[in-house]
Short mmCIF file of C-alpha atoms in Angstrom, two decimals:
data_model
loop_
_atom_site.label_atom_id
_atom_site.label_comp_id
_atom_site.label_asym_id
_atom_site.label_seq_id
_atom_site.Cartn_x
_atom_site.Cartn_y
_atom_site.Cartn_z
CA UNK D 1 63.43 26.64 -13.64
CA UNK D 2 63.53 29.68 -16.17
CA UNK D 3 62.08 27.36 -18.92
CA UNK D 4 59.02 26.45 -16.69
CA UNK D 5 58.81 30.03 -16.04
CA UNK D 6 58.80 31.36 -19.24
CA UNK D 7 56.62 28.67 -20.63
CA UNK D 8 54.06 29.12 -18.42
CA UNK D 9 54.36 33.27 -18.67
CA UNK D 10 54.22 32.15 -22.19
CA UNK D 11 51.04 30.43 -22.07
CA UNK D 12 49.47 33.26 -20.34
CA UNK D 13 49.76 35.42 -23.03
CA UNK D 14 49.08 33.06 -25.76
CA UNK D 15 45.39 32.53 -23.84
CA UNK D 16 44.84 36.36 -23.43
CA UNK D 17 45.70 36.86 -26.72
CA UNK D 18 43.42 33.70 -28.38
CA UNK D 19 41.03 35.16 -25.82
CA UNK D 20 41.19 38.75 -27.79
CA UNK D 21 41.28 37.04 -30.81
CA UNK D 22 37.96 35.37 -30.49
CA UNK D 23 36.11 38.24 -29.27
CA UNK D 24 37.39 40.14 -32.23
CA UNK D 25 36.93 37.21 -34.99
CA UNK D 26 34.38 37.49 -37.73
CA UNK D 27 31.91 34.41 -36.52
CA UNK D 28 31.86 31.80 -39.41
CA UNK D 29 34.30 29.43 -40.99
CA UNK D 30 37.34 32.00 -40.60
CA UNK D 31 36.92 32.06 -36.91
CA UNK D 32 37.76 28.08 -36.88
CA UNK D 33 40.79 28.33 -38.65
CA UNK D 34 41.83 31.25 -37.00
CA UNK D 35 41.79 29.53 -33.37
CA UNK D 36 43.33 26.20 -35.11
CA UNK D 37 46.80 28.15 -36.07
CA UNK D 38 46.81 29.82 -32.81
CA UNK D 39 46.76 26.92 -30.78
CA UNK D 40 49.07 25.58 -32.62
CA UNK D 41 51.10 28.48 -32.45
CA UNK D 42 50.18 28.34 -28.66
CA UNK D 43 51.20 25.08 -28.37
CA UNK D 44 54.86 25.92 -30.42
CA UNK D 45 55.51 28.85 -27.88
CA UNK D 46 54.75 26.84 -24.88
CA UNK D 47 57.13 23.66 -26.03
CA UNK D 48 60.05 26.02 -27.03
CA UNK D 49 61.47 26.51 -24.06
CA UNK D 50 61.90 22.89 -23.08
CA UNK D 51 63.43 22.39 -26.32
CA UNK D 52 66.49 24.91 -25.78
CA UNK D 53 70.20 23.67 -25.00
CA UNK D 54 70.70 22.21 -21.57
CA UNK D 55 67.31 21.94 -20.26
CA UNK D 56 67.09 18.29 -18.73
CA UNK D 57 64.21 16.67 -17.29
CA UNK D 58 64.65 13.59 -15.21
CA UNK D 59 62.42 11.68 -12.80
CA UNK D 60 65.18 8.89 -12.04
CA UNK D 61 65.68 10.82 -8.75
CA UNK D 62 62.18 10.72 -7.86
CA UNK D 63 60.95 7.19 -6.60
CA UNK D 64 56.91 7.28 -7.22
CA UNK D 65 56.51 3.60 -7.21
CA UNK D 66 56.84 2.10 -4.34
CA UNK D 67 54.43 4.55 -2.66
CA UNK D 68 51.87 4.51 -5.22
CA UNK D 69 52.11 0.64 -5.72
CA UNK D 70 51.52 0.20 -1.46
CA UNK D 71 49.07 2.97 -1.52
CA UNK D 72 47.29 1.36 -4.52
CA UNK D 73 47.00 -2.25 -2.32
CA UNK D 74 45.64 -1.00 0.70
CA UNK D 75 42.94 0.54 -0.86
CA UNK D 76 42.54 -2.45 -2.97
CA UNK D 77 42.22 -4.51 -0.01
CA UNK D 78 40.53 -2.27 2.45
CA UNK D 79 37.45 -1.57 -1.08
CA UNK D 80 37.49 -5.67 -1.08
CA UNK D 81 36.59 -6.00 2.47
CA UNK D 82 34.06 -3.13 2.16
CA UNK D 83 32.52 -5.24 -1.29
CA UNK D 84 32.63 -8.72 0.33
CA UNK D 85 30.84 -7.21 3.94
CA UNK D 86 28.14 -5.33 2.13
CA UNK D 87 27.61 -8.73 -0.27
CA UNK D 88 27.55 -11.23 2.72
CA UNK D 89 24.58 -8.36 4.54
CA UNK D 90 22.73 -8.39 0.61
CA UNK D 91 22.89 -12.48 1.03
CA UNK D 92 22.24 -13.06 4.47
CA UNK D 93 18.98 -10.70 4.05
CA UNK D 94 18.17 -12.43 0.99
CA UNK D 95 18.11 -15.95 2.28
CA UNK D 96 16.46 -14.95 5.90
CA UNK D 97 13.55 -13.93 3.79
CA UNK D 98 13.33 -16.64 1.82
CA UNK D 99 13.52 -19.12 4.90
CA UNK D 100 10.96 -16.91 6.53
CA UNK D 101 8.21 -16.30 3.15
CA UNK D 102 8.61 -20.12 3.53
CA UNK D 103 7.32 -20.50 6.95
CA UNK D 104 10.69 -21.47 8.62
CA UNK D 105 11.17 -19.02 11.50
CA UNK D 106 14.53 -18.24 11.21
CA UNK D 107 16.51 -16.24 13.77
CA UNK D 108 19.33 -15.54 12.28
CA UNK D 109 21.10 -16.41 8.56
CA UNK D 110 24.87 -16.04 8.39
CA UNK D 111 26.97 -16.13 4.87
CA UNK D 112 30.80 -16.24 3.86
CA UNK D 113 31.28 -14.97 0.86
CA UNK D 114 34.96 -14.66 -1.28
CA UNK D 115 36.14 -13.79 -4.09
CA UNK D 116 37.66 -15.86 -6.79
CA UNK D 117 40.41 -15.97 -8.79
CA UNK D 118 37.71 -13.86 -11.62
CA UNK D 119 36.96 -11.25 -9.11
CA UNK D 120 33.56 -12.96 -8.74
CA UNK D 121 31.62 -13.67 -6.28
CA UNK D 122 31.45 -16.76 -4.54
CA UNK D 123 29.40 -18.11 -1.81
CA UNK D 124 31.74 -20.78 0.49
CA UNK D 125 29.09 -21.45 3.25
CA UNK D 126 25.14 -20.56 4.85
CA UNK D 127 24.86 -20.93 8.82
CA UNK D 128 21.31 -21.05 9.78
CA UNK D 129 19.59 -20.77 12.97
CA UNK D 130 16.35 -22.18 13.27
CA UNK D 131 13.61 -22.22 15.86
CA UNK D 132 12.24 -25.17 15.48
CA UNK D 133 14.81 -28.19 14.18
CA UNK D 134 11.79 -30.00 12.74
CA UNK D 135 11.79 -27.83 9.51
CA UNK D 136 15.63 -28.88 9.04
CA UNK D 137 15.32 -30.67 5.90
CA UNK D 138 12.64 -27.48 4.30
CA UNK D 139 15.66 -25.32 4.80
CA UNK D 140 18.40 -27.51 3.78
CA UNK D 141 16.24 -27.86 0.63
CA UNK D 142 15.86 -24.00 0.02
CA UNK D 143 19.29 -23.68 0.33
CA UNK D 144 20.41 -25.99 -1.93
CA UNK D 145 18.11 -24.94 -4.84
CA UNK D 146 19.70 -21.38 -4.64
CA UNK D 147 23.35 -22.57 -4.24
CA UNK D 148 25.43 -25.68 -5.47
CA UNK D 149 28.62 -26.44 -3.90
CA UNK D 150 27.71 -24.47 -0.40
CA UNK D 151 28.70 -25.95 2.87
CA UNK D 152 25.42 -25.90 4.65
CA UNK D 153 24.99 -25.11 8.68
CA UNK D 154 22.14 -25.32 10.05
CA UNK D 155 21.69 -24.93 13.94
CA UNK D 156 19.15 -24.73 16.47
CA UNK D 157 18.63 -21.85 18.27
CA UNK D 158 17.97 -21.79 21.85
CA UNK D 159 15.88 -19.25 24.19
CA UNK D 160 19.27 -17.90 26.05
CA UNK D 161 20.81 -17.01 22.79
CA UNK D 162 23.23 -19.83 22.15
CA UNK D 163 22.99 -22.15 19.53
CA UNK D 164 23.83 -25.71 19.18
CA UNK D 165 25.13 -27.59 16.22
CA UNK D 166 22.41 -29.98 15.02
CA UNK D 167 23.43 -30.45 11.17
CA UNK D 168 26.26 -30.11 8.90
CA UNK D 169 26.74 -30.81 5.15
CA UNK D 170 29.08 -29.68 2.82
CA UNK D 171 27.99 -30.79 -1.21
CA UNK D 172 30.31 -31.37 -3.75
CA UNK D 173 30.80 -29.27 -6.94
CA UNK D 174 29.88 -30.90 -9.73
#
């Protein structure tokens, strides 16, 4: 505890007097080479102490891991969930207004998203609710020229609010 002590007094007094030093310095070349050998000198006054006969540091008592590993996860996992809801809200906005530019009144769009072994994003399926089922095959067709590989639902959606299922495909990646 002394050596922390001193090296820290030590430090003190090394920056008051580099602080001196600089006010009182000539300001050209001199100056430079001036603050260079006091910081190193600094830097030799702070270190001594640790160096002395005796002084052991050891962190094997001390278990940071475990804590920082489980800490580290949970935010991992909590910042994934946060990424993959905000993506899925991005996509299902994206393709409701593409369904309705198109003239298929959509009610509601509905997209699971996940990510991949690459950290990338990946889109697994598209439920769609539709007004009228007529315009089925228009939306399966917008769909499928913005994604390959998507499971496609597309439903019908009824004046009380539920839905029923009218079409399912899922297309294989080529």
């Amino acid at each position: 505890m002394t050596a922390i002590r001193t090296a820290i007094m030590t430090a003190c007094f090394m920056g008051i007097v580099s602080t001196v030093l600089n006010i009182l310095s000539p300001v050209n070349s001199l100056r430079k080479h001036l603050m260079s050998i006091l910081g190193l000198i600094s830097l030799l006054a702070v270190i001594r102490p640790f160096m002395a006969e005796g002084f052991e540091l050891s962190f094997d008592e001390i278990d940071f891991g475990n804590s920082i590993r489980s800490e580290t996860e949970s935010v991992d996992r909590s910042f994934e969930d946060i990424f993959l809801e905000q993506a899925e809200v991005e996509y299902d906005e994206y393709f409701y207004e593409l369904l309705n530019k198109n003239d298929i009144r959509t009610e509601k769009v509905r997209c699971t998203l996940r990510l991949n072994g690459d950290n990338e994003l990946e889109l697994v399926s598209v439920e769609i609710k539709i007004r009228d089922i007529s315009q089925r095959e228009s939306a399966r067709y917008l769909i499928e020229n913005e994604t390959s590989g998507t499971e496609i639902i597309i439903l019908q959606a009824e004046n009380d609010g539920t839905a029923e299922i009218t079409d399912k495909q899922t297309e294989e990646q080529s």
